[in-house]
């Protein structure tokens, strides 16, 4: 219980306000009426009659039991005012203070929460390559004798970042591809690092060892340039796209240039124009006089369009030839039929020597 004088309502003076009527009581706010009903139900459940003494009893007799039905609870909780009287206005303020008291009581209660379900994340599972997988991946590496070390290192770096092999697996992969040439780039392979797994953080032993190996490969096997070996021309009936794919493969193997170099696209374009079919060149020039000026993608588009035009013209020519042959066949058949018919009619009309002999003798 709160001690007398501790609650701020104990310092209130009395007021001469009129007691509440039934109509005014019904116009109270919904929370107040529900609170009074709850308090009244609590008292009725205990089957006890309110026991009021002194001023509290006088107030109940003055204002009625309906107005002062919460008075016993207020007196037990907050005590009685110091001036020894309750007024209707004071009762209303006590109701408001009681609502705040109940709200603060609910706010300070501890709330029970359910524990969150935690999902266990499985770490990266490392699996050793099988011999078949090792051979399949080794076939993706280019021929270092033709392409050079730079092209080899480019594909090897993609394999490392995608499949995340250990250093021992990288060693097996390079040995499988280079064979005896591996002795030129072997370097130092400490036993303690051979089973090191993928770790591409700066300063990690795995990363430093792979980068040093790639640098030795590029230094030991420089790019080989064989311009005379790039002799690729479009074959009869070969599509422009197929010709460009075949030319690009030969150019990469013998030019020694990386695809990101500025001269790569310019030289490849010149070789493409040099080996392109002459009819396609002439047809492309009909579409545009400046079709040879521009990047390789633009020249390829003009060549493909010219190829389609020539194909359409060739199809139309074949269809016209087929229709002409069909008409000639029909005319020949009709002429042969007419000749055969005339011959049979003449044979019937002209009497033979045997026929005349039988007629006269």
mmCIF file of C-alpha atoms in Angstrom:
data_model
loop_
_atom_site.group_PDB
_atom_site.id
_atom_site.type_symbol
_atom_site.label_atom_id
_atom_site.label_comp_id
_atom_site.label_asym_id
_atom_site.label_seq_id
_atom_site.Cartn_x
_atom_site.Cartn_y
_atom_site.Cartn_z
ATOM 1 C CA UNK A 1 0.000 0.000 0.000
ATOM 2 C CA UNK A 2 1.053 3.606 -0.633
ATOM 3 C CA UNK A 3 1.639 5.559 2.521
ATOM 4 C CA UNK A 4 -0.692 8.363 3.415
ATOM 5 C CA UNK A 5 0.585 11.647 2.036
ATOM 6 C CA UNK A 6 2.843 9.951 -0.527
ATOM 7 C CA UNK A 7 0.321 10.143 -3.374
ATOM 8 C CA UNK A 8 -0.200 13.560 -4.996
ATOM 9 C CA UNK A 9 -3.984 13.269 -4.632
ATOM 10 C CA UNK A 10 -3.731 13.376 -0.832
ATOM 11 C CA UNK A 11 -3.004 17.134 -1.004
ATOM 12 C CA UNK A 12 -6.233 18.003 -2.796
ATOM 13 C CA UNK A 13 -8.862 20.071 -1.042
ATOM 14 C CA UNK A 14 -12.546 19.339 -1.030
ATOM 15 C CA UNK A 15 -14.912 20.659 -3.637
ATOM 16 C CA UNK A 16 -18.633 21.466 -3.498
ATOM 17 C CA UNK A 17 -19.422 19.853 -6.832
ATOM 18 C CA UNK A 18 -22.696 18.061 -7.244
ATOM 19 C CA UNK A 19 -22.743 14.283 -7.099
ATOM 20 C CA UNK A 20 -22.736 12.307 -10.340
ATOM 21 C CA UNK A 21 -26.074 11.281 -11.790
ATOM 22 C CA UNK A 22 -26.783 8.099 -13.726
ATOM 23 C CA UNK A 23 -26.748 9.956 -17.086
ATOM 24 C CA UNK A 24 -23.402 11.608 -16.400
ATOM 25 C CA UNK A 25 -21.957 8.317 -15.231
ATOM 26 C CA UNK A 26 -22.994 6.617 -18.484
ATOM 27 C CA UNK A 27 -21.287 9.370 -20.516
ATOM 28 C CA UNK A 28 -17.930 8.517 -19.008
ATOM 29 C CA UNK A 29 -15.241 7.299 -21.333
ATOM 30 C CA UNK A 30 -15.185 3.633 -22.207
ATOM 31 C CA UNK A 31 -11.865 2.830 -20.426
ATOM 32 C CA UNK A 32 -13.156 4.310 -17.145
ATOM 33 C CA UNK A 33 -16.370 2.290 -17.203
ATOM 34 C CA UNK A 34 -14.509 -0.884 -18.070
ATOM 35 C CA UNK A 35 -12.047 -0.227 -15.266
ATOM 36 C CA UNK A 36 -14.861 0.337 -12.777
ATOM 37 C CA UNK A 37 -16.605 -2.794 -13.955
ATOM 38 C CA UNK A 38 -13.407 -4.801 -13.542
ATOM 39 C CA UNK A 39 -12.885 -3.490 -10.033
ATOM 40 C CA UNK A 40 -16.504 -4.126 -9.128
ATOM 41 C CA UNK A 41 -16.307 -7.666 -10.487
ATOM 42 C CA UNK A 42 -13.174 -8.224 -8.463
ATOM 43 C CA UNK A 43 -14.999 -7.204 -5.282
ATOM 44 C CA UNK A 44 -18.090 -9.249 -6.096
ATOM 45 C CA UNK A 45 -16.022 -12.353 -6.758
ATOM 46 C CA UNK A 46 -14.764 -12.254 -3.215
ATOM 47 C CA UNK A 47 -18.385 -12.135 -1.935
ATOM 48 C CA UNK A 48 -17.653 -9.422 0.554
ATOM 49 C CA UNK A 49 -19.518 -6.225 1.256
ATOM 50 C CA UNK A 50 -17.436 -3.032 1.276
ATOM 51 C CA UNK A 51 -16.612 -2.022 4.826
ATOM 52 C CA UNK A 52 -16.317 1.748 5.040
ATOM 53 C CA UNK A 53 -15.593 3.726 8.127
ATOM 54 C CA UNK A 54 -15.527 7.382 9.022
ATOM 55 C CA UNK A 55 -15.458 9.886 6.170
ATOM 56 C CA UNK A 56 -15.493 7.157 3.548
ATOM 57 C CA UNK A 57 -18.766 5.854 4.889
ATOM 58 C CA UNK A 58 -20.207 9.386 4.950
ATOM 59 C CA UNK A 59 -19.186 9.930 1.329
ATOM 60 C CA UNK A 60 -20.854 6.694 0.302
ATOM 61 C CA UNK A 61 -24.076 7.678 2.056
ATOM 62 C CA UNK A 62 -23.934 11.192 0.545
ATOM 63 C CA UNK A 63 -23.223 10.315 -3.103
ATOM 64 C CA UNK A 64 -24.658 6.828 -3.310
ATOM 65 C CA UNK A 65 -23.214 3.358 -3.660
ATOM 66 C CA UNK A 66 -23.063 3.572 -7.471
ATOM 67 C CA UNK A 67 -20.775 6.590 -7.442
ATOM 68 C CA UNK A 68 -18.524 5.367 -4.633
ATOM 69 C CA UNK A 69 -18.331 1.693 -5.550
ATOM 70 C CA UNK A 70 -14.552 1.997 -6.178
ATOM 71 C CA UNK A 71 -13.955 3.925 -2.977
ATOM 72 C CA UNK A 72 -12.750 0.926 -0.868
ATOM 73 C CA UNK A 73 -10.079 0.081 -3.436
ATOM 74 C CA UNK A 74 -8.903 3.701 -3.647
ATOM 75 C CA UNK A 75 -8.689 4.007 0.108
ATOM 76 C CA UNK A 76 -6.709 0.768 0.412
ATOM 77 C CA UNK A 77 -4.368 1.746 -2.448
ATOM 78 C CA UNK A 78 -3.781 5.481 -2.065
ATOM 79 C CA UNK A 79 -5.074 6.264 1.412
ATOM 80 C CA UNK A 80 -7.615 8.922 2.376
ATOM 81 C CA UNK A 81 -7.115 12.658 1.615
ATOM 82 C CA UNK A 82 -5.569 14.761 4.344
ATOM 83 C CA UNK A 83 -8.572 17.083 4.553
ATOM 84 C CA UNK A 84 -10.778 14.049 5.165
ATOM 85 C CA UNK A 85 -13.288 14.376 2.335
ATOM 86 C CA UNK A 86 -13.995 13.213 -1.202
ATOM 87 C CA UNK A 87 -15.766 15.231 -3.877
ATOM 88 C CA UNK A 88 -17.216 14.209 -7.205
ATOM 89 C CA UNK A 89 -14.458 16.080 -9.024
ATOM 90 C CA UNK A 90 -11.879 14.409 -6.849
ATOM 91 C CA UNK A 91 -13.413 11.028 -7.616
ATOM 92 C CA UNK A 92 -13.083 11.768 -11.332
ATOM 93 C CA UNK A 93 -9.430 12.729 -10.915
ATOM 94 C CA UNK A 94 -8.882 9.618 -8.844
ATOM 95 C CA UNK A 95 -10.268 7.589 -11.712
ATOM 96 C CA UNK A 96 -7.813 9.220 -14.150
ATOM 97 C CA UNK A 97 -4.913 8.671 -11.766
ATOM 98 C CA UNK A 98 -5.968 5.069 -11.304
ATOM 99 C CA UNK A 99 -5.957 4.543 -15.083
ATOM 100 C CA UNK A 100 -2.434 5.985 -15.332
ATOM 101 C CA UNK A 101 -1.373 3.800 -12.444
ATOM 102 C CA UNK A 102 -2.708 0.702 -14.190
ATOM 103 C CA UNK A 103 -1.076 1.668 -17.500
ATOM 104 C CA UNK A 104 2.313 2.211 -15.857
ATOM 105 C CA UNK A 105 1.920 -1.107 -14.125
ATOM 106 C CA UNK A 106 1.338 -2.861 -17.460
ATOM 107 C CA UNK A 107 4.267 -1.025 -19.046
ATOM 108 C CA UNK A 108 6.723 -2.151 -16.389
ATOM 109 C CA UNK A 109 5.789 -5.816 -16.667
ATOM 110 C CA UNK A 110 8.340 -8.070 -18.304
ATOM 111 C CA UNK A 111 7.318 -9.505 -21.663
ATOM 112 C CA UNK A 112 8.020 -13.096 -22.570
ATOM 113 C CA UNK A 113 9.535 -13.686 -25.980
ATOM 114 C CA UNK A 114 10.162 -16.914 -27.834
ATOM 115 C CA UNK A 115 13.670 -17.806 -28.844
ATOM 116 C CA UNK A 116 14.561 -17.314 -32.515
ATOM 117 C CA UNK A 117 15.291 -20.426 -34.542
ATOM 118 C CA UNK A 118 18.928 -20.329 -35.562
ATOM 119 C CA UNK A 119 19.894 -21.746 -38.953
ATOM 120 C CA UNK A 120 23.229 -23.479 -38.926
ATOM 121 C CA UNK A 121 25.315 -22.538 -41.960
ATOM 122 C CA UNK A 122 27.386 -25.388 -43.313
ATOM 123 C CA UNK A 123 30.923 -24.204 -44.143
ATOM 124 C CA UNK A 124 32.538 -24.691 -47.546
ATOM 125 C CA UNK A 125 33.051 -28.422 -48.068
ATOM 126 C CA UNK A 126 36.341 -29.270 -49.734
ATOM 127 C CA UNK A 127 36.429 -32.218 -52.141
ATOM 128 C CA UNK A 128 39.552 -33.644 -53.737
ATOM 129 C CA UNK A 129 39.618 -33.848 -57.535
ATOM 130 C CA UNK A 130 39.417 -37.285 -59.059
ATOM 131 C CA UNK A 131 41.856 -38.263 -61.863
ATOM 132 C CA UNK A 132 39.083 -37.989 -64.465
ATOM 133 C CA UNK A 133 38.153 -34.499 -63.291
ATOM 134 C CA UNK A 134 41.816 -33.500 -63.357
ATOM 135 C CA UNK A 135 42.181 -34.631 -66.974
ATOM 136 C CA UNK A 136 39.011 -32.838 -68.059
ATOM 137 C CA UNK A 137 40.114 -29.563 -66.491
ATOM 138 C CA UNK A 138 43.648 -29.911 -67.882
ATOM 139 C CA UNK A 139 42.192 -30.125 -71.392
ATOM 140 C CA UNK A 140 40.812 -26.602 -70.958
ATOM 141 C CA UNK A 141 44.336 -25.174 -70.739
ATOM 142 C CA UNK A 142 45.751 -23.944 -74.078
ATOM 143 C CA UNK A 143 48.855 -25.344 -75.735
ATOM 144 C CA UNK A 144 51.663 -23.334 -74.207
ATOM 145 C CA UNK A 145 53.961 -24.022 -77.176
ATOM 146 C CA UNK A 146 51.521 -22.303 -79.571
ATOM 147 C CA UNK A 147 49.779 -19.719 -77.408
ATOM 148 C CA UNK A 148 52.556 -18.798 -74.997
ATOM 149 C CA UNK A 149 52.610 -18.399 -71.233
ATOM 150 C CA UNK A 150 50.285 -15.373 -71.036
ATOM 151 C CA UNK A 151 47.319 -17.235 -72.548
ATOM 152 C CA UNK A 152 48.092 -20.258 -70.361
ATOM 153 C CA UNK A 153 48.158 -18.138 -67.185
ATOM 154 C CA UNK A 154 44.867 -16.446 -68.116
ATOM 155 C CA UNK A 155 42.987 -19.761 -68.248
ATOM 156 C CA UNK A 156 44.820 -21.102 -65.190
ATOM 157 C CA UNK A 157 43.735 -18.054 -63.157
ATOM 158 C CA UNK A 158 40.106 -18.637 -64.160
ATOM 159 C CA UNK A 159 40.345 -22.267 -63.007
ATOM 160 C CA UNK A 160 41.834 -21.214 -59.651
ATOM 161 C CA UNK A 161 39.112 -18.636 -58.964
ATOM 162 C CA UNK A 162 36.246 -20.861 -60.093
ATOM 163 C CA UNK A 163 37.150 -24.287 -58.691
ATOM 164 C CA UNK A 164 39.403 -23.193 -55.758
ATOM 165 C CA UNK A 165 41.855 -26.116 -55.920
ATOM 166 C CA UNK A 166 44.601 -26.782 -53.399
ATOM 167 C CA UNK A 167 48.259 -26.191 -54.215
ATOM 168 C CA UNK A 168 48.808 -29.918 -54.675
ATOM 169 C CA UNK A 169 45.991 -30.038 -57.253
ATOM 170 C CA UNK A 170 47.422 -27.008 -59.075
ATOM 171 C CA UNK A 171 50.785 -28.778 -59.155
ATOM 172 C CA UNK A 172 49.195 -31.902 -60.672
ATOM 173 C CA UNK A 173 47.258 -29.807 -63.181
ATOM 174 C CA UNK A 174 50.327 -27.931 -64.430
ATOM 175 C CA UNK A 175 52.464 -31.101 -64.582
ATOM 176 C CA UNK A 176 49.737 -32.891 -66.578
ATOM 177 C CA UNK A 177 49.705 -30.087 -69.145
ATOM 178 C CA UNK A 178 53.383 -29.082 -69.344
ATOM 179 C CA UNK A 179 54.887 -32.518 -68.756
ATOM 180 C CA UNK A 180 58.709 -32.194 -68.960
ATOM 181 C CA UNK A 181 58.459 -28.436 -69.467
ATOM 182 C CA UNK A 182 57.329 -28.125 -65.841
ATOM 183 C CA UNK A 183 60.959 -28.372 -64.741
ATOM 184 C CA UNK A 184 61.555 -24.884 -66.179
ATOM 185 C CA UNK A 185 58.892 -23.282 -63.971
ATOM 186 C CA UNK A 186 58.886 -25.582 -60.952
ATOM 187 C CA UNK A 187 60.497 -23.197 -58.503
ATOM 188 C CA UNK A 188 60.193 -23.951 -54.790
ATOM 189 C CA UNK A 189 57.247 -26.077 -53.647
ATOM 190 C CA UNK A 190 57.645 -26.459 -49.856
ATOM 191 C CA UNK A 191 56.054 -29.562 -48.423
ATOM 192 C CA UNK A 192 54.207 -27.614 -45.740
ATOM 193 C CA UNK A 193 52.318 -25.623 -48.382
ATOM 194 C CA UNK A 194 51.482 -28.401 -50.822
ATOM 195 C CA UNK A 195 48.202 -29.213 -49.066
ATOM 196 C CA UNK A 196 47.296 -25.542 -48.533
ATOM 197 C CA UNK A 197 43.716 -24.808 -49.551
ATOM 198 C CA UNK A 198 42.329 -21.831 -51.414
ATOM 199 C CA UNK A 199 43.047 -18.551 -49.625
ATOM 200 C CA UNK A 200 43.125 -15.421 -51.774
ATOM 201 C CA UNK A 201 43.523 -12.905 -48.961
ATOM 202 C CA UNK A 202 46.459 -10.500 -49.403
ATOM 203 C CA UNK A 203 49.652 -11.923 -47.950
ATOM 204 C CA UNK A 204 48.406 -15.520 -47.777
ATOM 205 C CA UNK A 205 50.954 -18.210 -48.666
ATOM 206 C CA UNK A 206 48.540 -19.824 -51.121
ATOM 207 C CA UNK A 207 48.057 -16.627 -53.120
ATOM 208 C CA UNK A 208 51.743 -15.682 -53.155
ATOM 209 C CA UNK A 209 52.740 -19.153 -54.362
ATOM 210 C CA UNK A 210 50.182 -19.158 -57.213
ATOM 211 C CA UNK A 211 51.130 -15.639 -58.343
ATOM 212 C CA UNK A 212 54.840 -16.534 -58.365
ATOM 213 C CA UNK A 213 54.113 -19.653 -60.446
ATOM 214 C CA UNK A 214 52.091 -17.644 -62.992
ATOM 215 C CA UNK A 215 54.855 -15.065 -63.270
ATOM 216 C CA UNK A 216 57.468 -17.769 -63.930
ATOM 217 C CA UNK A 217 55.261 -19.321 -66.635
ATOM 218 C CA UNK A 218 54.800 -15.986 -68.450
ATOM 219 C CA UNK A 219 58.528 -15.241 -68.258
ATOM 220 C CA UNK A 220 59.695 -18.695 -69.357
ATOM 221 C CA UNK A 221 57.207 -19.101 -72.228
ATOM 222 C CA UNK A 222 56.811 -15.766 -74.014
ATOM 223 C CA UNK A 223 54.244 -15.295 -76.744
ATOM 224 C CA UNK A 224 55.234 -16.813 -80.085
ATOM 225 C CA UNK A 225 54.516 -14.774 -83.233
ATOM 226 C CA UNK A 226 54.015 -16.616 -86.551
ATOM 227 C CA UNK A 227 52.317 -14.256 -88.964
ATOM 228 C CA UNK A 228 52.907 -16.502 -91.975
ATOM 229 C CA UNK A 229 50.928 -19.274 -90.301
ATOM 230 C CA UNK A 230 47.806 -17.085 -90.314
ATOM 231 C CA UNK A 231 46.634 -18.014 -93.808
ATOM 232 C CA UNK A 232 42.905 -18.458 -93.331
ATOM 233 C CA UNK A 233 40.497 -17.894 -96.227
ATOM 234 C CA UNK A 234 36.776 -18.465 -96.559
ATOM 235 C CA UNK A 235 35.964 -21.804 -98.144
ATOM 236 C CA UNK A 236 33.256 -22.217 -100.834
ATOM 237 C CA UNK A 237 29.893 -22.592 -99.131
ATOM 238 C CA UNK A 238 31.291 -21.644 -95.711
ATOM 239 C CA UNK A 239 29.231 -19.221 -93.626
ATOM 240 C CA UNK A 240 30.736 -15.877 -92.629
ATOM 241 C CA UNK A 241 30.310 -16.645 -88.913
ATOM 242 C CA UNK A 242 32.085 -19.999 -89.234
ATOM 243 C CA UNK A 243 34.900 -18.386 -91.186
ATOM 244 C CA UNK A 244 35.391 -15.722 -88.501
ATOM 245 C CA UNK A 245 35.491 -18.337 -85.713
ATOM 246 C CA UNK A 246 38.124 -20.366 -87.555
ATOM 247 C CA UNK A 247 40.150 -17.242 -88.320
ATOM 248 C CA UNK A 248 40.030 -16.054 -84.692
ATOM 249 C CA UNK A 249 41.331 -19.393 -83.455
ATOM 250 C CA UNK A 250 44.278 -19.334 -85.866
ATOM 251 C CA UNK A 251 44.966 -15.695 -85.068
ATOM 252 C CA UNK A 252 45.056 -16.317 -81.306
ATOM 253 C CA UNK A 253 47.425 -19.252 -81.702
ATOM 254 C CA UNK A 254 49.930 -17.475 -83.941
ATOM 255 C CA UNK A 255 49.700 -13.729 -83.303
ATOM 256 C CA UNK A 256 50.923 -13.732 -79.710
ATOM 257 C CA UNK A 257 48.542 -10.867 -78.864
ATOM 258 C CA UNK A 258 46.023 -10.681 -76.056
ATOM 259 C CA UNK A 259 42.431 -9.845 -76.910
ATOM 260 C CA UNK A 260 42.567 -6.685 -74.764
ATOM 261 C CA UNK A 261 45.420 -5.154 -76.788
ATOM 262 C CA UNK A 262 44.506 -2.279 -79.166
ATOM 263 C CA UNK A 263 46.253 -3.893 -82.159
ATOM 264 C CA UNK A 264 44.382 -7.175 -81.717
ATOM 265 C CA UNK A 265 41.093 -6.008 -83.233
ATOM 266 C CA UNK A 266 42.747 -3.996 -86.018
ATOM 267 C CA UNK A 267 44.925 -6.856 -87.250
ATOM 268 C CA UNK A 268 42.125 -9.413 -86.966
ATOM 269 C CA UNK A 269 39.894 -7.141 -89.070
ATOM 270 C CA UNK A 270 42.545 -6.917 -91.807
ATOM 271 C CA UNK A 271 42.948 -10.693 -91.928
ATOM 272 C CA UNK A 272 39.147 -11.059 -92.042
ATOM 273 C CA UNK A 273 38.856 -8.776 -95.081
ATOM 274 C CA UNK A 274 41.825 -10.434 -96.743
ATOM 275 C CA UNK A 275 40.305 -13.914 -96.668
ATOM 276 C CA UNK A 276 36.640 -12.974 -97.262
ATOM 277 C CA UNK A 277 34.907 -14.277 -100.403
ATOM 278 C CA UNK A 278 35.072 -11.850 -103.363
ATOM 279 C CA UNK A 279 31.355 -12.092 -104.199
ATOM 280 C CA UNK A 280 30.458 -11.139 -100.626
ATOM 281 C CA UNK A 281 32.821 -8.159 -100.816
ATOM 282 C CA UNK A 282 31.239 -6.948 -104.064
ATOM 283 C CA UNK A 283 27.711 -7.352 -102.696
ATOM 284 C CA UNK A 284 28.626 -5.550 -99.462
ATOM 285 C CA UNK A 285 30.088 -2.691 -101.491
ATOM 286 C CA UNK A 286 26.716 -2.345 -103.275
ATOM 287 C CA UNK A 287 25.049 -1.829 -99.911
ATOM 288 C CA UNK A 288 27.639 0.642 -98.640
ATOM 289 C CA UNK A 289 30.743 2.098 -100.248
ATOM 290 C CA UNK A 290 32.411 2.569 -96.861
ATOM 291 C CA UNK A 291 31.584 -0.799 -95.341
ATOM 292 C CA UNK A 292 35.273 -1.644 -94.868
ATOM 293 C CA UNK A 293 35.772 1.374 -92.582
ATOM 294 C CA UNK A 294 34.849 0.728 -88.976
ATOM 295 C CA UNK A 295 35.237 -1.832 -86.222
ATOM 296 C CA UNK A 296 35.184 -5.554 -86.843
ATOM 297 C CA UNK A 297 31.615 -5.892 -85.541
ATOM 298 C CA UNK A 298 30.317 -3.437 -88.172
ATOM 299 C CA UNK A 299 32.250 -5.112 -91.002
ATOM 300 C CA UNK A 300 30.982 -8.525 -89.925
ATOM 301 C CA UNK A 301 27.381 -7.234 -89.965
ATOM 302 C CA UNK A 302 27.798 -5.908 -93.540
ATOM 303 C CA UNK A 303 29.324 -9.212 -94.645
ATOM 304 C CA UNK A 304 26.495 -11.241 -93.106
ATOM 305 C CA UNK A 305 23.904 -9.025 -94.801
ATOM 306 C CA UNK A 306 25.646 -9.392 -98.170
ATOM 307 C CA UNK A 307 25.810 -13.146 -97.669
ATOM 308 C CA UNK A 308 22.052 -13.301 -97.009
ATOM 309 C CA UNK A 309 21.357 -11.204 -100.108
ATOM 310 C CA UNK A 310 23.474 -13.498 -102.282
ATOM 311 C CA UNK A 311 21.740 -16.515 -100.806
ATOM 312 C CA UNK A 312 18.314 -15.053 -101.626
ATOM 313 C CA UNK A 313 19.405 -14.261 -105.183
ATOM 314 C CA UNK A 314 20.778 -17.750 -105.606
ATOM 315 C CA UNK A 315 17.520 -19.269 -104.328
ATOM 316 C CA UNK A 316 15.493 -17.164 -106.763
ATOM 317 C CA UNK A 317 17.794 -18.197 -109.622
ATOM 318 C CA UNK A 318 17.396 -21.853 -108.702
ATOM 319 C CA UNK A 319 13.618 -21.500 -108.545
ATOM 320 C CA UNK A 320 13.543 -19.810 -111.964
ATOM 321 C CA UNK A 321 15.748 -22.533 -113.428
ATOM 322 C CA UNK A 322 13.513 -25.201 -111.943
ATOM 323 C CA UNK A 323 10.394 -23.579 -113.426
ATOM 324 C CA UNK A 324 12.087 -23.306 -116.846
ATOM 325 C CA UNK A 325 13.148 -26.939 -116.770
ATOM 326 C CA UNK A 326 9.617 -27.919 -115.784
ATOM 327 C CA UNK A 327 8.143 -26.019 -118.756
ATOM 328 C CA UNK A 328 10.690 -27.557 -121.138
ATOM 329 C CA UNK A 329 9.866 -31.012 -119.858
ATOM 330 C CA UNK A 330 6.170 -30.400 -120.390
ATOM 331 C CA UNK A 331 6.787 -29.068 -123.917
ATOM 332 C CA UNK A 332 9.002 -32.026 -124.806
ATOM 333 C CA UNK A 333 6.435 -34.470 -123.488
ATOM 334 C CA UNK A 334 3.670 -32.785 -125.466
ATOM 335 C CA UNK A 335 5.732 -32.786 -128.684
ATOM 336 C CA UNK A 336 6.620 -36.443 -128.271
ATOM 337 C CA UNK A 337 2.976 -37.275 -127.677
ATOM 338 C CA UNK A 338 1.916 -35.418 -130.814
ATOM 339 C CA UNK A 339 4.568 -37.113 -132.949
ATOM 340 C CA UNK A 340 3.564 -40.520 -131.689
ATOM 341 C CA UNK A 341 -0.095 -39.860 -132.405
ATOM 342 C CA UNK A 342 0.545 -38.583 -135.928
ATOM 343 C CA UNK A 343 2.695 -41.579 -136.727
ATOM 344 C CA UNK A 344 -0.025 -43.981 -135.678
ATOM 345 C CA UNK A 345 -2.643 -42.178 -137.768
ATOM 346 C CA UNK A 346 -0.432 -42.192 -140.861
ATOM 347 C CA UNK A 347 0.268 -45.855 -140.416
ATOM 348 C CA UNK A 348 -3.443 -46.613 -140.362
ATOM 349 C CA UNK A 349 -4.246 -44.512 -143.428
ATOM 350 C CA UNK A 350 -1.396 -45.754 -145.748
ATOM 351 C CA UNK A 351 -2.001 -49.316 -147.136
ATOM 352 C CA UNK A 352 0.872 -51.648 -147.085
ATOM 353 C CA UNK A 353 2.020 -53.959 -149.965
ATOM 354 C CA UNK A 354 0.668 -57.040 -148.247
ATOM 355 C CA UNK A 355 -2.644 -55.370 -147.722
ATOM 356 C CA UNK A 356 -2.944 -54.544 -151.438
ATOM 357 C CA UNK A 357 -2.015 -58.112 -152.466
ATOM 358 C CA UNK A 358 -4.716 -59.578 -150.267
ATOM 359 C CA UNK A 359 -7.228 -57.091 -151.597
ATOM 360 C CA UNK A 360 -6.724 -57.829 -155.328
ATOM 361 C CA UNK A 361 -5.849 -61.493 -155.321
#
